[in-house]
Coordinates of C-alpha atoms in Angstrom, one line a residue:
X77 CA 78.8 180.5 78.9
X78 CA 80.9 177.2 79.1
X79 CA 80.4 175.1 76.2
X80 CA 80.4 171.8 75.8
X81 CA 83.6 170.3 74.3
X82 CA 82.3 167.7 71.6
X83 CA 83.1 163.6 72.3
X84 CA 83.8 164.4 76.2
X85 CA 81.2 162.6 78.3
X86 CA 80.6 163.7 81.7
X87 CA 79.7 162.5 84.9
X88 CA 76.4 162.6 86.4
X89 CA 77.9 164.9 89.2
X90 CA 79.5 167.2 86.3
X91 CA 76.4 167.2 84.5
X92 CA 74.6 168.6 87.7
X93 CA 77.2 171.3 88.5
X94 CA 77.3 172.2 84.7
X95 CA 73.4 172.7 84.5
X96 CA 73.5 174.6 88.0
X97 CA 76.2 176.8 86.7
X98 CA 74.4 177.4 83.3
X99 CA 70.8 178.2 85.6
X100 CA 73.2 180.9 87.6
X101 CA 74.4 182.3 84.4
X102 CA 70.7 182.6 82.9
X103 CA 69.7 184.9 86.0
X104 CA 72.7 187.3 86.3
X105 CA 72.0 191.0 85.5
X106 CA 72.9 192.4 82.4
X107 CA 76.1 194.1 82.5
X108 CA 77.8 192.0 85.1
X109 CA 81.2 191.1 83.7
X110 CA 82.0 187.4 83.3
X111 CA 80.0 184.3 84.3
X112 CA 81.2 182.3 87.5
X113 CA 83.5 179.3 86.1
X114 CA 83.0 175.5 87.3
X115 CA 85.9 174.5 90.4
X116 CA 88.7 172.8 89.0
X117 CA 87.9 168.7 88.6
X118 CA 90.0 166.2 87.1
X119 CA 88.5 164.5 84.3
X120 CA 88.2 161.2 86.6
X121 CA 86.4 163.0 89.5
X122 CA 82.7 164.9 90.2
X123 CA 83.5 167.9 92.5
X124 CA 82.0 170.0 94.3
X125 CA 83.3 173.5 95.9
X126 CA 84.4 171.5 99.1
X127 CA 84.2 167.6 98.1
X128 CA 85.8 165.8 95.3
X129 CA 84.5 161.7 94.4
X130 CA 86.9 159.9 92.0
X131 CA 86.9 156.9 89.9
X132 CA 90.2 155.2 88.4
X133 CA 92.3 158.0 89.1
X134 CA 95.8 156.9 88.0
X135 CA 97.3 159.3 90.8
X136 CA 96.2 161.4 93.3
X137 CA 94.5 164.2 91.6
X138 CA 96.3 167.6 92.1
X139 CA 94.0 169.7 89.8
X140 CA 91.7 170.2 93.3
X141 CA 90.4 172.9 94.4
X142 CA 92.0 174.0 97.8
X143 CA 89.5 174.4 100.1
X144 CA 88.3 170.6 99.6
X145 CA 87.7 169.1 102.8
X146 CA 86.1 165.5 101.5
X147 CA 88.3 163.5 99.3
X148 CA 87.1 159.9 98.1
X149 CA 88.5 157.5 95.8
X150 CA 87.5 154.4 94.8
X151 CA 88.8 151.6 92.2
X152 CA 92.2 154.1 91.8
X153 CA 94.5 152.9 89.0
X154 CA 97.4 153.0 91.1
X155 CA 98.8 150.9 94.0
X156 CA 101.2 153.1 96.4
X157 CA 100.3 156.2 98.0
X158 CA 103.5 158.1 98.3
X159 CA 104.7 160.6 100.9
X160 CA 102.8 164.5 101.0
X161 CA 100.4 162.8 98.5
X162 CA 97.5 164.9 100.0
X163 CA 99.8 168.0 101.0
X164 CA 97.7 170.4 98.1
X165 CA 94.9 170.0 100.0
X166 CA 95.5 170.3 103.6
X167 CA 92.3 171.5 105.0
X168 CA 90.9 167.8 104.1
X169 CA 88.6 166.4 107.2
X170 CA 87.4 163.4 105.5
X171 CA 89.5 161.1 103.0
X172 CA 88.2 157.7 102.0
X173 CA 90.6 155.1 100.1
X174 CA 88.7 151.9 100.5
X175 CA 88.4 149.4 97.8
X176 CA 91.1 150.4 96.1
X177 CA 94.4 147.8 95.1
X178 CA 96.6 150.1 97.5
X179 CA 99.9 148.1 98.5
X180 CA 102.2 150.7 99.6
X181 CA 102.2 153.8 101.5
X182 CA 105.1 155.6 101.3
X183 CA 106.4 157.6 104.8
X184 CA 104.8 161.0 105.5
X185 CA 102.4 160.2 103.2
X186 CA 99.2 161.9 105.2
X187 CA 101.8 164.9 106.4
X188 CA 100.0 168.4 106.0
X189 CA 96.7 167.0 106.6
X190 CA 95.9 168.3 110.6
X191 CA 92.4 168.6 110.4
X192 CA 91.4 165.2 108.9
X193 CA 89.0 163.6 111.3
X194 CA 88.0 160.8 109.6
X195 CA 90.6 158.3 107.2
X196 CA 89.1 155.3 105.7
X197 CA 91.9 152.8 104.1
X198 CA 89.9 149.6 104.2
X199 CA 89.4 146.8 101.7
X200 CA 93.0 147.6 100.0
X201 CA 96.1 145.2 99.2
X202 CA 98.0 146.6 102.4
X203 CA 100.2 144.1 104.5
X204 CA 101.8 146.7 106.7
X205 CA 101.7 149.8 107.4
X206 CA 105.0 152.8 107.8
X207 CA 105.7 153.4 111.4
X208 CA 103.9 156.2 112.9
X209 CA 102.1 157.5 109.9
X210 CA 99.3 158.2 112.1
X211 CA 101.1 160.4 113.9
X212 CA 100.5 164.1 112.4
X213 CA 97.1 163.1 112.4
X214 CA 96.2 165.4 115.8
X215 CA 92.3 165.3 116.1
X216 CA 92.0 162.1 114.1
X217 CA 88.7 160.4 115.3
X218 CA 87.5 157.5 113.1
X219 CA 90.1 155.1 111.4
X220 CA 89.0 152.6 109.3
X221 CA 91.4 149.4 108.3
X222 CA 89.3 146.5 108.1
X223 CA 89.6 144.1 104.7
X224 CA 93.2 144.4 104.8
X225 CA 95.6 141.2 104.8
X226 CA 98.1 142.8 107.4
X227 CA 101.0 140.8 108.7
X228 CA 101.3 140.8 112.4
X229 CA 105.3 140.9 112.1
X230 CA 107.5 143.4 114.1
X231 CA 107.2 146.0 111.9
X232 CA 103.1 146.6 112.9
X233 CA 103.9 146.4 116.5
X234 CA 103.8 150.6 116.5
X235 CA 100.3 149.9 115.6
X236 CA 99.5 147.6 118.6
X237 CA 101.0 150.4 120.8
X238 CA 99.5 153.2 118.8
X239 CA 95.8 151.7 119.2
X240 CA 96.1 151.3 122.9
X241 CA 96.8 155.3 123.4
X242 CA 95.0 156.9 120.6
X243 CA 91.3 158.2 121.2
X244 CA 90.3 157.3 117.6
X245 CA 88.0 155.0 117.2
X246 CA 89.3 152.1 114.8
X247 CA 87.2 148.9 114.2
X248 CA 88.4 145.7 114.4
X249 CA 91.0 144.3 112.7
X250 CA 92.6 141.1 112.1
X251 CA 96.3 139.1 111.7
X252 CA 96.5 137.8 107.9
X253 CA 100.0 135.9 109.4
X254 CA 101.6 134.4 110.8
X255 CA 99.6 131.4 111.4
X256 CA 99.9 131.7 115.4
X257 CA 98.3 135.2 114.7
X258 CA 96.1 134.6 111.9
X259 CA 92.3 135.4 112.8
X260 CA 93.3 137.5 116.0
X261 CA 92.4 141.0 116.6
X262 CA 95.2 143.4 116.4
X263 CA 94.4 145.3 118.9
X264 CA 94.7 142.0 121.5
X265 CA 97.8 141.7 120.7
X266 CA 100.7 141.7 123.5
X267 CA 103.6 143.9 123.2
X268 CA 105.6 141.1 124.9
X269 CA 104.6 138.7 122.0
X270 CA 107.1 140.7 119.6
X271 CA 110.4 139.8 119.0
X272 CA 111.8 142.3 117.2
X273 CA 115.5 142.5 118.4
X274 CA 117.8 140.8 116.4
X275 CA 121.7 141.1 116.1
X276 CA 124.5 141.7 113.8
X277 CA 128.2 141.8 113.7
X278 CA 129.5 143.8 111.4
X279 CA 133.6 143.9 110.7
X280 CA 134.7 147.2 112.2
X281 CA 138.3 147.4 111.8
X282 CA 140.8 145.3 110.0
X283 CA 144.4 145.4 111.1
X284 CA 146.7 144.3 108.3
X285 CA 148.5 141.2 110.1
X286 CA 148.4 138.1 110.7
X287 CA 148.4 136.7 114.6
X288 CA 147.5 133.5 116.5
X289 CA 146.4 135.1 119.7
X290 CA 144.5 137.8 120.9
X291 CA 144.2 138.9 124.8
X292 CA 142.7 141.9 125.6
X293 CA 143.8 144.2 129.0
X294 CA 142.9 146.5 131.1
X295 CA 145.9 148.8 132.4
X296 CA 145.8 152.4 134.2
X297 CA 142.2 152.5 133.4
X298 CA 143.0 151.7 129.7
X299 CA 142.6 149.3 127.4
X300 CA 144.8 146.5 125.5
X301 CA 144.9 144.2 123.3
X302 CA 148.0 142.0 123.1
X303 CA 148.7 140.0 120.0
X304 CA 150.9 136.9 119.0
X305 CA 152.8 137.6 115.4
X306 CA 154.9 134.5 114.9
X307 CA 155.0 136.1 111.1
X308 CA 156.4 139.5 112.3
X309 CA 158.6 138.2 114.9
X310 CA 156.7 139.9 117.7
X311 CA 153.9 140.4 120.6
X312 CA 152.2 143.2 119.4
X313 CA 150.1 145.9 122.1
X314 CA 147.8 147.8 121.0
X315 CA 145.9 150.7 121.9
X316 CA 142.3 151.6 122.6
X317 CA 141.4 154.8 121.5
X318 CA 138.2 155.8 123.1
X319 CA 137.9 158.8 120.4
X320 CA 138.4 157.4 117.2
X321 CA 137.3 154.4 118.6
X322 CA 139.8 152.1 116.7
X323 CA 143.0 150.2 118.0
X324 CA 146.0 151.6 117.2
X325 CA 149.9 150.5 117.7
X326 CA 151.2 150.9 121.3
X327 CA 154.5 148.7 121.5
X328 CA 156.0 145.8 120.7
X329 CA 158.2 142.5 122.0
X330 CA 160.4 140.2 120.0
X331 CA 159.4 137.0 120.0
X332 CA 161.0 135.5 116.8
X333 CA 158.2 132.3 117.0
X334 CA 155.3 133.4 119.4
X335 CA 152.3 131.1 119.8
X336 CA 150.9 133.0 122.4
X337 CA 151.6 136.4 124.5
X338 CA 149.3 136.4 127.7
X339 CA 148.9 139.9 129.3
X340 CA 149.0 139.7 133.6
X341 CA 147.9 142.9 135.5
X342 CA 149.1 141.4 139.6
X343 CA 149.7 143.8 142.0
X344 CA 149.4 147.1 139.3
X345 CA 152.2 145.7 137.8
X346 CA 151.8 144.8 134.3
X347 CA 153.2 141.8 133.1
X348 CA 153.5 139.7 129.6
X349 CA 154.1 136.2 129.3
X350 CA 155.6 135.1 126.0
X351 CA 155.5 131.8 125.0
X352 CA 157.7 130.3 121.6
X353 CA 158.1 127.7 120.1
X354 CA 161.6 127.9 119.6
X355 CA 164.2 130.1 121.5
X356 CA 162.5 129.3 124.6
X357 CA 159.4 131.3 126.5
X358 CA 159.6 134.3 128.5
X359 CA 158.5 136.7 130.8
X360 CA 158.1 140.8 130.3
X361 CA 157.2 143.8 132.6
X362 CA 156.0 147.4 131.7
X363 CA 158.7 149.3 133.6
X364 CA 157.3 152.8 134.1
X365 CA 160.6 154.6 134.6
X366 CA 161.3 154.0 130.8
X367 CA 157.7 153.4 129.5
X368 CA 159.4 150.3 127.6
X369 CA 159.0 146.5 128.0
X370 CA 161.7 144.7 130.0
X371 CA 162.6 140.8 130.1
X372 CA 162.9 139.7 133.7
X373 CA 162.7 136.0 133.6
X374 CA 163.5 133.1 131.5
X375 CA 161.0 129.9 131.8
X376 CA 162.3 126.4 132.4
X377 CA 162.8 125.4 128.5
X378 CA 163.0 121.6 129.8
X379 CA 159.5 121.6 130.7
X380 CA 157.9 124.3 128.0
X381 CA 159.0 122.7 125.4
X382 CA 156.6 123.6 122.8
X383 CA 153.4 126.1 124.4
X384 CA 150.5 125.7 123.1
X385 CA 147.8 128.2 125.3
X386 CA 148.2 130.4 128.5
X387 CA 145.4 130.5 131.1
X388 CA 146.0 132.9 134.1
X389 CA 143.8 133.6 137.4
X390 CA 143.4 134.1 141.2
X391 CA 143.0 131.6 144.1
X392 CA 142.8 133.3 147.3
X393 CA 144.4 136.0 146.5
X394 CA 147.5 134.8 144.5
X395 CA 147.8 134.8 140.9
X396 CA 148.6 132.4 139.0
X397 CA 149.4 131.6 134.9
X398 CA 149.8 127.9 133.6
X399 CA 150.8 126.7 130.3
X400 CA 149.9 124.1 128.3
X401 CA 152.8 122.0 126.5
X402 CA 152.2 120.2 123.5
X403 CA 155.3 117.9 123.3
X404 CA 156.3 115.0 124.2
X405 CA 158.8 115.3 126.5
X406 CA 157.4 118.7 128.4
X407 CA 154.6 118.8 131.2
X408 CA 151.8 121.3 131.2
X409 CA 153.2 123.6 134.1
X410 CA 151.8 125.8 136.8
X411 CA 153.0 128.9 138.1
X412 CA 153.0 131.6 141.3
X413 CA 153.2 135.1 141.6
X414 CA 155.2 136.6 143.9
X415 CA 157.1 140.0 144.3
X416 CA 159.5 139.8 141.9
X417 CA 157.6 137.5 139.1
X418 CA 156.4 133.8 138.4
X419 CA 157.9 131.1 139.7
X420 CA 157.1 127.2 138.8
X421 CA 155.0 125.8 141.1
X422 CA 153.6 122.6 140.0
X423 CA 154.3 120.5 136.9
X424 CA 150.9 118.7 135.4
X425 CA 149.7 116.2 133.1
X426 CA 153.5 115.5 131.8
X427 CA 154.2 114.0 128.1
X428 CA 151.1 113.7 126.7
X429 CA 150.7 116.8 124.1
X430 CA 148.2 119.4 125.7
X431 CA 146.5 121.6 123.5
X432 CA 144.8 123.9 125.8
X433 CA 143.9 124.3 129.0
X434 CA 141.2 126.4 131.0
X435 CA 140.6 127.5 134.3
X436 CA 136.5 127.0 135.5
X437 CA 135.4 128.0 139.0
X438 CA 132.1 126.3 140.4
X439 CA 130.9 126.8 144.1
X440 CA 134.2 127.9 145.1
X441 CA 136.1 124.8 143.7
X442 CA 138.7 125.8 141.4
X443 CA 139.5 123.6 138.4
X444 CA 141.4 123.1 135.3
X445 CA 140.5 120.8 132.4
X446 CA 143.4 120.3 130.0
X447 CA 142.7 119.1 126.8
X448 CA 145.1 116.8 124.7
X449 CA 145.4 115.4 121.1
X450 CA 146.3 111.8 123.1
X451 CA 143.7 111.2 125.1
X452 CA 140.1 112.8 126.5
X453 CA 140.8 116.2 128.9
X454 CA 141.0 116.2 132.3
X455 CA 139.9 117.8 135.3
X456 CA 142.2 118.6 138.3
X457 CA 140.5 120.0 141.3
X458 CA 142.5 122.8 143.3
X459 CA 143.4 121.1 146.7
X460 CA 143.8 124.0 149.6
X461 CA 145.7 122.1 152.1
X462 CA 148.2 121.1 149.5
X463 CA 147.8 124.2 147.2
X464 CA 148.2 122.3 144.1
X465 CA 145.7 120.8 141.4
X466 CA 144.7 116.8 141.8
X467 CA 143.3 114.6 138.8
X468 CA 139.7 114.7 139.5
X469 CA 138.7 112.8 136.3
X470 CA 138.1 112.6 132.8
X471 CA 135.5 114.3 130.0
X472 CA 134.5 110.8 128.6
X473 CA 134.6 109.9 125.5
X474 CA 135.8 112.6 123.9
X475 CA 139.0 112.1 122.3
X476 CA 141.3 114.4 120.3
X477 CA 139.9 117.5 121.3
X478 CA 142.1 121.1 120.1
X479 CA 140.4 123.5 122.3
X480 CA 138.4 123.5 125.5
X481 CA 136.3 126.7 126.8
X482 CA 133.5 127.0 129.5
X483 CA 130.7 128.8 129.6
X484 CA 127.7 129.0 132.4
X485 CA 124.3 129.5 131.3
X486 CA 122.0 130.7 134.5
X487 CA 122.6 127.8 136.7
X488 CA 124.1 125.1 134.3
X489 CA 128.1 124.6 133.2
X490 CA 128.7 123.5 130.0
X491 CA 132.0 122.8 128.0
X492 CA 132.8 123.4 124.2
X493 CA 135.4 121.1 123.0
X494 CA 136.3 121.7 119.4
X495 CA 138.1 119.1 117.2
X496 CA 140.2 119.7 114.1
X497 CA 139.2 115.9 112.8
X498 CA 135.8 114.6 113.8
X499 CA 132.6 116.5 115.5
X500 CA 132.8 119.0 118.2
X501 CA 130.6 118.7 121.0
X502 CA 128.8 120.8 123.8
X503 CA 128.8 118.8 126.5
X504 CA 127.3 119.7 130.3
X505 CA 127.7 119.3 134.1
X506 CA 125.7 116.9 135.5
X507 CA 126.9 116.9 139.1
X508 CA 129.5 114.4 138.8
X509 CA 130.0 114.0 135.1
X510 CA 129.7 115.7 131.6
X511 CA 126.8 114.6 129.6
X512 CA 127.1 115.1 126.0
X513 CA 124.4 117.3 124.5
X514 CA 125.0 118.4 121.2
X515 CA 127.3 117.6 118.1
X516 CA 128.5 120.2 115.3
X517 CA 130.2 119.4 112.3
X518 CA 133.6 121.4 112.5
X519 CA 136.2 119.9 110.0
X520 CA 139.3 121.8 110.3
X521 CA 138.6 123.5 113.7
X522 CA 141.1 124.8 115.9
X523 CA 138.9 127.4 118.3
X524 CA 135.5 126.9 119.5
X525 CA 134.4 130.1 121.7
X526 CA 131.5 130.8 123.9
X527 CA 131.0 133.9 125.1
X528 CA 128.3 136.4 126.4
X529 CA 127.0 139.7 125.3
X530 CA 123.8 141.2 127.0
X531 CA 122.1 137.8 127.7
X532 CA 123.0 136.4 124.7
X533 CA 125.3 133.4 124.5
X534 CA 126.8 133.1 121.4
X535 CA 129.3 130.6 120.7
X536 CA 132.0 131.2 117.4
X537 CA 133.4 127.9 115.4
X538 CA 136.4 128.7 113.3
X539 CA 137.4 126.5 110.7
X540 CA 140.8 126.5 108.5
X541 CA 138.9 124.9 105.2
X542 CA 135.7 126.8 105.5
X543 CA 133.6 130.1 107.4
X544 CA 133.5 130.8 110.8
X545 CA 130.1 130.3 112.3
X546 CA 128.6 131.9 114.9
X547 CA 126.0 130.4 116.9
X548 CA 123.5 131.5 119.1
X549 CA 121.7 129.8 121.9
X550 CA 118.1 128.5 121.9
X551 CA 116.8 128.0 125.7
X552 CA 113.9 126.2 124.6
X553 CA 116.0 123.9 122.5
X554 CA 118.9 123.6 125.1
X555 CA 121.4 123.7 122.0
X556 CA 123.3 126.3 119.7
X557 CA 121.7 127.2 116.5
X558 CA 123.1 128.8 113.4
X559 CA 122.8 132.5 113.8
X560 CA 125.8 134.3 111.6
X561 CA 128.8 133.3 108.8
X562 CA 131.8 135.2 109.7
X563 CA 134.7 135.0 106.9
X564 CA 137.7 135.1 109.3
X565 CA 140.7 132.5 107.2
X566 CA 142.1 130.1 109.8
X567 CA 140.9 132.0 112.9
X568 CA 142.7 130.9 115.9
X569 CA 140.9 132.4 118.4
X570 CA 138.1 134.7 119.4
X571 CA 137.9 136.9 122.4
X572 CA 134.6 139.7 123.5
X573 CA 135.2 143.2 124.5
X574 CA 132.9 144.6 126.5
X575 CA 132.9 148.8 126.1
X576 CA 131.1 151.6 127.6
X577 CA 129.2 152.3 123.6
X578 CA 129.9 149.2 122.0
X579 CA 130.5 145.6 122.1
X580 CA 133.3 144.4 119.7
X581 CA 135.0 140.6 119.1
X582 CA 138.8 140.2 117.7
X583 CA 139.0 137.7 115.5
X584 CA 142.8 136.7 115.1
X585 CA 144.0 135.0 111.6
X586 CA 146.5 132.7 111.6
X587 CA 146.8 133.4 107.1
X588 CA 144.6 136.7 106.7
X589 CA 144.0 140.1 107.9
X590 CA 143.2 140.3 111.8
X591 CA 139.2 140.9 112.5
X592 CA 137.8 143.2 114.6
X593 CA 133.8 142.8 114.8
X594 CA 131.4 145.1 116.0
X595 CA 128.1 143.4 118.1
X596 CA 125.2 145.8 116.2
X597 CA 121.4 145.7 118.0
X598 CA 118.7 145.9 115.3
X599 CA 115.0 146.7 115.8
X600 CA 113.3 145.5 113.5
X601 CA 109.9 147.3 114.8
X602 CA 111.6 150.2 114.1

C-alpha cells in the first residue's frame, strides 16, 4: 500500500481518496497482484478520476489525468493563460477560472477543448479578450464573464457580434471604459458605434532624385508619372508596373532648368509641356512612329518669362493648359488646343508675380484663381460668348499666398492657400465670397494639398524647415485635424493615385530622395 511521505500535508479531498483507496486495498483477494494506484494530482489540486479542484496553481497543471472532464481553479498564481493551455485534457466539459488575477489570454488558448459546455472566466483582471477565442468552442452553452473590467474599444467588438449569434447563454456584462460606455451592457452595444478603421501611409518606394513636380497620366491604358529634375537636367517619365507594382524609368526630356513638366493626353495624342526657367519653355509630343519624344513648339519667352505652375483642362470640349508667370515683366498666359498643338490664347493677370494657379468648376461655371506673392488671388470667371476668363474678384485678405488648391466636400467649396511666411488658411464658398475658416501654422511652406481617398479628405502641409503634416478632416468640427508626420525635405508638391489594389501619394523633394507613399486601411477590431 501507498505510504505516506513524512512532512507532506494533504488536502481534505486527497485525504478522502487516499482512505478510499487504502479501504479498496484492505478487501482485495489474496493473490491479486498490485493494489490500484491514486490518479495522477498535482500537489496544488484534489482529484478525482474525472474532476480536478486547484488552489494557487502557478500554471496550469499538466500532471492530469486525461479523461478529466471538470477543471476548476481558483486563487491561481499566475496571470496569462497562454494558447493550448488545456490541450492535455481535451475531453474537458466544464472549466471554471473565476477569481483568479487572470490578465491575459493568449490566442488559441481554449483550442482542443470541443466538448466543453460550460467556461466560467469571471471575477479576473481581464480588460479584453483575443478575437474569436470562442470560436472552437462548438456546443458551448453557458459562458460566464461577469466581474471583469473590460474595455469596450474596437478590439471587443467581435464579442458584440459573437453574443448576438451564439446560442450560449452568457450573463450580463458591462463597459469598464470608456466613459461614454462605462456601466452599459455589452451585449447593447451597436456595431455602428465602433470606429475601428483607421489609416496609415506608409513610404512604398523611394526613387533616388530630387524633383519639383510630380504629374501623374494615363496613356494607352497605362500609367505615368512625369517628373521635373531641374538637378538632372530633365523631365523624367516613368512607368507603372502593375506586377512589381513599383515605378520604373520610361524616358526622358532635356530641360536644363525645369520647374514644371505637365503631361496632356488631347485627342489620344500625348503631349508634355515643359516649362524653364531659363532657355525658354516648351512643348513635346510622344510620336508613335519612333516611340521617342519630339519638340514641336516653342512658347512665347516674352510672356513666360519665369513659370511657376501648369494647370490644364476642358471647356466644351477644347483643351486648354495655362501657366502661371512669376516675373515681373511676364503675364500668366492661356492657351488652346488645336490640331497641330497649343497656341496662346489669352494673356492674364500681367506683371504681378503669380505663384500658382488652379482651375475650379462649380455649377457649370469655369474658373481660375491665381495666386500671387503681390497681392491676394484672384478669380476670373470663364465668359462663353467671349471665350476668355474675366476678373471676377478677389480672396480677401489673404495676402502672399505660394499655393492655391480646391477641394469640395459634399456640397461645400473650400480653398487651401499655403504661405511660405505667415499662417495658411482654409477658407470656404459662401455664395459670393470666401469666408475664412481655419488657420494653420506653416512656416516655410510652399505646397498645401487636399485631396481625397475613399471619403476621406486629407489635406498634406509641406514645409522646407520642418515635417510634412498630413491632415485629416473632422465633419463635426468643420476643420483639418492633425492625423500623420510625413518626413518628406522641402516637398514641393503632392499628388493621389488612385489604383485598382492600392492607393499611393508622390511626394516630390526639391533636396531629398523622391516619396512614394502607400494609403494602408487598418482594423483595428481585427
Amino acid at each position: 500500500m501507498a505510504e505516506l511521505q513524512p512532512g507532506k500535508v494533504m488536502r481534505r479531498g486527497q485525504v478522502l481518496a487516499f482512505l478510499l483507496i487504502s479501504l479498496a486495498y484492505l478487501w482485495l483477494p489474496a493473490g491479486s497482484k498490485r493494489a490500484p494506484k491514486l490518479p495522477p494530482c498535482p500537489q496544488s489540486c484534489s482529484c478525482t478520476r474525472d474532476t480536478a479542484f486547484c488552489i494557487d496553481s502557478k500554471a496550469v497543471p499538466r500532471n492530469l489525468p486525461p479523461e478529466v472532464i471538470s477543471l476548476t481553479m481558483v486563487n491561481a498564481a499566475f496571470t496569462e493563460i497562454k494558447a493550448a493551455a488545456f490541450a492535455h485534457i481535451p475531453l474537458l466539459q466544464f472549466l471554471l477560472l473565476n477569481s483568479n488575477k487572470f490578465t491575459l489570454i493568449g490566442d488559441d488558448a481554449f483550442t482542443s477543448l470541443s466538448h466543453l459546455q460550460y467556461l466560467s472566466l469571471s471575477n479576473n483582471n481581464l480588460q479584453t479578450l483575443p478575437r474569436d477565442i470562442f470560436t472552437p468552442l462548438d456546443i458551448l452553452s453557458d459562458l460566464d464573464l461577469r466581474g471583469n473590467a473590460l474595455i469596450c474599444d474596437c478590439k471587443i467588438k467581435w464579442l458584440v457580434e459573437w453574443m448576438e449569434r451564439t446560442n450560449a447563454t452568457v450573463p450580463a456584462i458591462f463597459c469598464s471604459s470608456p466613459i461614454r460606455y462605462q456601466g452599459q451592457k455589452i451585449r447593447d452595444l451597436a456595431l455602428k458605434d465602433f470606429n475601428c478603421i483607421t489609416t496609415d501611409f506608409v513610404v512604398h518606394q523611394v526613387l533616388p532624385f530630387q524633383s519639383v513636380s510630380a504629374e501623374p497620366f494615363v496613356y494607352s491604358s497605362d500609367l505615368y508619372v512625369a517628373l521635373a529634375q531641374p538637378s538632372a537636367s530633365s523631365c523624367t517619365i516613368l512607368k507603372w508596373d502593375y506586377v512589381e507594382r513599383k515605378l520604373w524609368d520610361f524616358d526622358r526630356i532635356p530641360a536644363h532648368s525645369a520647374v514644371y513638366c505637365k503631361p496632356i493626353v488631347a485627342q489620344s495624342q500625348l503631349y508634355v509641356v515643359v516649362a524653364q526657367l531659363f532657355g525658354g519653355s516648351y512643348i513635346y509630343r510622344w510620336d508613335t512612329n519612333v516611340d521617342k519624344f519630339i519638340k514641336i513648339q516653342d512658347m512665347d519667352s516674352r510672356k513666360i518669362r519665369k513659370p511657376n505652375d501648369i494647370e490644364a483642362f476642358q471647356i466644351d470640349g477644347d483643351w486648354y493648359f495655362v501657366i502661371a508667370d512669376s516675373s515681373k515683366a511676364g503675364s500668366t498666359s492661356l492657351y488652346r488646343c488645336n490640331q497641330n498643338g497649343f497656341y496662346s490664347h489669352q494673356a492674364l493677370h500681367p506683371w504681378h508675380r503669380d505663384t500658382d494657379v488652379e482651375y475650379v468648376e462649380n455649377e457649370g461655371k469655369p474658373r481660375l484663381i491665381i495666386s500671387s506673392s503681390s497681392q491676394a488671388p484672384v478669380i476670373y470667371q470663364w465668359s462663353r460668348a467671349q471665350k476668355q476668363f474675366v476678373q471676377q474678384g478677389e480672396v480677401a485678405e489673404v495676402m502672399d499666398v505660394q499655393m492655391v488648391k480646391h477641394f469640395k466636400f459634399k456640397k461645400d467649396n473650400y480653398l487651401c492657400l499655403s504661405r511660405y511666411i505667415g499662417d495658411s488658411k482654409v477658407v470656404k464658398w459662401e455664395g459670393q465670397r470666401f469666408t475664412e475658416l481655419q488657420t494653420l501654422p506653416s512656416r516655410g511652406s510652399m505646397v498645401m494639398q487636399p485631396f481625397l481617398v475613399s471619403q476621406r479628405q486629407y489635406m498634406a502641409l509641406g514645409s522646407d524647415f520642418s515635417f510634412t503634416h498630413i491632415y485629416l478632416w473632422d465633419e463635426e468640427k468643420q476643420k483639418f485635424v492633425k492625423f500623420q508626420e510625413l518626413s518628406v525635405q522641402a516637398p514641393r508638391a503632392f499628388h493621389y493615385v488612385s489604383l485598382e489594389d492600392m492607393d499611393i501619394l508622390l511626394a516630390p523633394s526639391f533636396k531629398s530622395s523622391t516619396l512614394v507613399y502607400r494609403h494602408v486601411v487598418v482594423d483595428l477590431s481585427l
